[in-house]
Amino acid sequence: DGKMNGIGTEEMLDGSKYTGSFKNGVKNGKGRFIWPDGSYYEGDIKENNFEGRGLYVWSDGRSYEGEWYRNEFSGKGVYTYKDKSVYEGEFIKHKRSGLGRMRYGPDREYYGFWVNDKQEGLGCYTIGNDVKMGYWFHGGLINRLAPDKYKQKWDEEVVKRR
């Protein structure tokens, strides 16, 4: 039938290249895409989509390693920014959503809940010795909590989300 099966390579008109598994002419299994600018994806492919676990590295130094669904990072993963800050946690459709930790540098981080790429819900922001705990909304602290109250609310939230 002329359709590729097994391991092979396909070069696209835009100069990108795929090397990996094919089934009935469709990219399926493990594979690696390389784009002309040096960006690449390496990992699981399902019916021509990034799906499962994989690593994407952009030519500008950014990277994402983790779970993919239909070409979007969705699930748990680690995103490294150009400035080397790192987010490790949950994603939905390329956006930080769910529980995660954003490390902005050696002494600055946020650990807590995210919605649509912004801190939202319970969270703790630390800069050196300064710690801000409480409820966040659209990336801003709206209700600061004392450490004992924060721990109680955190424990309640973790139980609720199980």
mmCIF file of C-alpha atoms in Angstrom:
data_model
loop_
_atom_site.group_PDB
_atom_site.id
_atom_site.type_symbol
_atom_site.label_atom_id
_atom_site.label_comp_id
_atom_site.label_asym_id
_atom_site.label_seq_id
_atom_site.Cartn_x
_atom_site.Cartn_y
_atom_site.Cartn_z
ATOM 1 C CA ASP A 1 0.000 0.000 0.000
ATOM 2 C CA GLY A 2 3.078 2.282 0.036
ATOM 3 C CA LYS A 3 2.547 3.493 3.615
ATOM 4 C CA MET A 4 5.549 3.619 5.947
ATOM 5 C CA ASN A 5 5.767 1.059 8.754
ATOM 6 C CA GLY A 6 8.563 0.670 11.278
ATOM 7 C CA ILE A 7 11.410 3.132 11.807
ATOM 8 C CA GLY A 8 11.999 5.803 9.197
ATOM 9 C CA THR A 9 12.697 9.432 8.393
ATOM 10 C CA GLU A 10 10.436 12.045 6.826
ATOM 11 C CA GLU A 11 11.645 15.447 5.660
ATOM 12 C CA MET A 12 9.058 18.212 5.381
ATOM 13 C CA LEU A 13 8.946 21.091 2.889
ATOM 14 C CA ASP A 14 9.699 23.634 5.660
ATOM 15 C CA GLY A 15 13.035 21.907 6.341
ATOM 16 C CA SER A 16 11.948 20.098 9.479
ATOM 17 C CA LYS A 17 12.673 16.410 9.850
ATOM 18 C CA TYR A 18 11.067 13.523 11.734
ATOM 19 C CA THR A 19 12.895 10.336 12.589
ATOM 20 C CA GLY A 20 11.031 7.608 14.407
ATOM 21 C CA SER A 21 8.246 5.071 14.306
ATOM 22 C CA PHE A 22 5.515 4.883 11.691
ATOM 23 C CA LYS A 23 2.405 2.724 11.544
ATOM 24 C CA ASN A 24 0.354 2.711 8.336
ATOM 25 C CA GLY A 25 2.002 5.956 7.224
ATOM 26 C CA VAL A 26 1.235 7.751 10.508
ATOM 27 C CA LYS A 27 3.845 8.841 13.056
ATOM 28 C CA ASN A 28 3.230 6.591 16.050
ATOM 29 C CA GLY A 29 5.491 5.438 18.906
ATOM 30 C CA LYS A 30 8.828 7.076 19.736
ATOM 31 C CA GLY A 31 10.254 9.824 17.575
ATOM 32 C CA ARG A 32 12.299 12.979 17.174
ATOM 33 C CA PHE A 33 11.384 16.157 15.293
ATOM 34 C CA ILE A 34 14.070 18.705 14.419
ATOM 35 C CA TRP A 35 13.247 22.164 13.020
ATOM 36 C CA PRO A 36 15.549 24.348 10.903
ATOM 37 C CA ASP A 37 16.105 26.807 13.793
ATOM 38 C CA GLY A 38 17.539 23.995 15.957
ATOM 39 C CA SER A 39 14.444 23.423 18.096
ATOM 40 C CA TYR A 40 13.541 19.793 18.642
ATOM 41 C CA TYR A 41 11.043 17.406 20.236
ATOM 42 C CA GLU A 42 11.938 13.923 21.360
ATOM 43 C CA GLY A 43 9.464 11.509 22.890
ATOM 44 C CA ASP A 44 6.127 9.808 22.443
ATOM 45 C CA ILE A 45 4.058 10.335 19.303
ATOM 46 C CA LYS A 46 0.472 9.198 18.856
ATOM 47 C CA GLU A 47 -1.245 9.595 15.488
ATOM 48 C CA ASN A 48 1.092 12.452 14.408
ATOM 49 C CA ASN A 49 0.712 14.303 17.754
ATOM 50 C CA PHE A 50 3.061 14.810 20.700
ATOM 51 C CA GLU A 51 1.280 12.632 23.223
ATOM 52 C CA GLY A 52 2.622 10.832 26.276
ATOM 53 C CA ARG A 53 6.037 11.865 27.639
ATOM 54 C CA GLY A 54 8.469 14.066 25.788
ATOM 55 C CA LEU A 55 11.098 16.784 25.767
ATOM 56 C CA TYR A 56 10.816 19.953 23.663
ATOM 57 C CA VAL A 57 13.823 22.268 23.463
ATOM 58 C CA TRP A 58 13.475 25.661 21.753
ATOM 59 C CA SER A 59 16.420 27.257 19.959
ATOM 60 C CA ASP A 60 16.314 30.193 22.428
ATOM 61 C CA GLY A 61 17.103 27.917 25.394
ATOM 62 C CA ARG A 62 13.630 27.272 26.786
ATOM 63 C CA SER A 63 12.592 23.670 27.392
ATOM 64 C CA TYR A 64 9.659 21.579 28.564
ATOM 65 C CA GLU A 65 9.918 17.984 29.710
ATOM 66 C CA GLY A 66 6.878 16.085 30.829
ATOM 67 C CA GLU A 67 3.438 14.946 29.795
ATOM 68 C CA TRP A 68 1.849 15.913 26.476
ATOM 69 C CA TYR A 69 -1.662 15.604 25.086
ATOM 70 C CA ARG A 70 -2.486 16.476 21.458
ATOM 71 C CA ASN A 71 0.635 18.646 20.972
ATOM 72 C CA GLU A 72 0.141 20.601 24.212
ATOM 73 C CA PHE A 73 1.878 20.204 27.527
ATOM 74 C CA SER A 74 -0.850 18.904 29.798
ATOM 75 C CA GLY A 75 -0.220 16.983 33.005
ATOM 76 C CA LYS A 76 2.955 17.081 35.076
ATOM 77 C CA GLY A 77 6.143 18.596 33.745
ATOM 78 C CA VAL A 78 9.093 20.921 34.105
ATOM 79 C CA TYR A 79 9.361 24.153 32.085
ATOM 80 C CA THR A 80 12.672 26.017 32.039
ATOM 81 C CA TYR A 81 12.594 29.651 30.915
ATOM 82 C CA LYS A 82 15.287 31.585 29.005
ATOM 83 C CA ASP A 83 16.369 33.275 32.242
ATOM 84 C CA LYS A 84 16.796 29.781 33.817
ATOM 85 C CA SER A 85 13.842 30.165 36.181
ATOM 86 C CA VAL A 86 11.984 26.846 36.452
ATOM 87 C CA TYR A 87 8.360 25.821 36.950
ATOM 88 C CA GLU A 88 7.726 22.261 38.085
ATOM 89 C CA GLY A 89 4.144 21.149 38.412
ATOM 90 C CA GLU A 90 0.883 20.696 36.585
ATOM 91 C CA PHE A 91 -0.139 22.136 33.210
ATOM 92 C CA ILE A 92 -3.350 22.324 31.199
ATOM 93 C CA LYS A 93 -3.055 23.311 27.515
ATOM 94 C CA HIS A 94 0.432 24.894 27.851
ATOM 95 C CA LYS A 95 -0.548 26.878 30.984
ATOM 96 C CA ARG A 96 0.468 26.406 34.604
ATOM 97 C CA SER A 97 -2.687 25.038 36.246
ATOM 98 C CA GLY A 98 -2.895 22.977 39.429
ATOM 99 C CA LEU A 99 -0.177 22.537 42.026
ATOM 100 C CA GLY A 100 3.294 23.787 41.159
ATOM 101 C CA ARG A 101 6.554 25.375 42.249
ATOM 102 C CA MET A 102 8.059 28.328 40.390
ATOM 103 C CA ARG A 103 11.719 28.991 41.211
ATOM 104 C CA TYR A 104 12.710 32.459 40.056
ATOM 105 C CA GLY A 105 16.239 32.230 41.447
ATOM 106 C CA PRO A 106 18.201 30.787 44.342
ATOM 107 C CA ASP A 107 16.205 32.612 47.045
ATOM 108 C CA ARG A 108 12.844 33.389 45.394
ATOM 109 C CA GLU A 109 9.989 30.965 44.751
ATOM 110 C CA TYR A 110 6.242 30.436 44.795
ATOM 111 C CA TYR A 111 4.753 27.090 45.804
ATOM 112 C CA GLY A 112 1.035 26.627 45.552
ATOM 113 C CA PHE A 113 -1.887 26.514 43.197
ATOM 114 C CA TRP A 114 -2.147 28.025 39.725
ATOM 115 C CA VAL A 115 -5.043 28.684 37.351
ATOM 116 C CA ASN A 116 -4.545 29.741 33.744
ATOM 117 C CA ASP A 117 -0.847 30.648 34.253
ATOM 118 C CA LYS A 118 -1.412 32.785 37.377
ATOM 119 C CA GLN A 119 -1.059 32.087 41.107
ATOM 120 C CA GLU A 120 -4.561 31.334 42.363
ATOM 121 C CA GLY A 121 -5.712 29.635 45.560
ATOM 122 C CA LEU A 122 -3.465 28.745 48.467
ATOM 123 C CA GLY A 123 0.201 29.502 48.014
ATOM 124 C CA CYS A 124 3.435 30.543 49.634
ATOM 125 C CA TYR A 125 5.815 33.114 48.122
ATOM 126 C CA THR A 126 9.342 33.332 49.504
ATOM 127 C CA ILE A 127 12.024 35.964 48.868
ATOM 128 C CA GLY A 128 15.002 35.330 51.103
ATOM 129 C CA ASN A 129 13.627 35.380 54.653
ATOM 130 C CA ASP A 130 10.368 37.127 53.699
ATOM 131 C CA VAL A 131 7.490 34.637 53.434
ATOM 132 C CA LYS A 132 3.981 35.489 52.260
ATOM 133 C CA MET A 133 1.374 32.765 52.810
ATOM 134 C CA GLY A 134 -2.269 32.929 51.934
ATOM 135 C CA TYR A 135 -4.833 33.066 49.169
ATOM 136 C CA TRP A 136 -3.852 34.335 45.737
ATOM 137 C CA PHE A 137 -6.046 35.546 42.887
ATOM 138 C CA HIS A 138 -4.887 36.366 39.346
ATOM 139 C CA GLY A 139 -1.259 36.386 40.512
ATOM 140 C CA GLY A 140 -1.690 38.634 43.559
ATOM 141 C CA LEU A 141 -1.928 37.919 47.280
ATOM 142 C CA ILE A 142 -5.448 38.829 48.433
ATOM 143 C CA ASN A 143 -5.594 37.298 51.930
ATOM 144 C CA ARG A 144 -2.452 36.794 53.997
ATOM 145 C CA LEU A 145 -2.566 33.974 56.579
ATOM 146 C CA ALA A 146 -0.536 33.280 59.715
ATOM 147 C CA PRO A 147 1.633 30.132 59.436
ATOM 148 C CA ASP A 148 -0.604 27.964 61.673
ATOM 149 C CA LYS A 149 -3.780 28.977 59.808
ATOM 150 C CA TYR A 150 -2.027 28.456 56.461
ATOM 151 C CA LYS A 151 -0.985 24.914 57.434
ATOM 152 C CA GLN A 152 -4.540 24.080 58.500
ATOM 153 C CA LYS A 153 -5.989 25.417 55.211
ATOM 154 C CA TRP A 154 -3.244 23.656 53.209
ATOM 155 C CA ASP A 155 -4.026 20.305 54.852
ATOM 156 C CA GLU A 156 -7.747 20.804 54.140
ATOM 157 C CA GLU A 157 -7.023 21.681 50.489
ATOM 158 C CA VAL A 158 -4.777 18.653 49.949
ATOM 159 C CA VAL A 159 -7.435 16.313 51.392
ATOM 160 C CA LYS A 160 -10.126 17.948 49.233
ATOM 161 C CA ARG A 161 -8.104 17.465 46.031
ATOM 162 C CA ARG A 162 -7.374 13.751 46.571
#
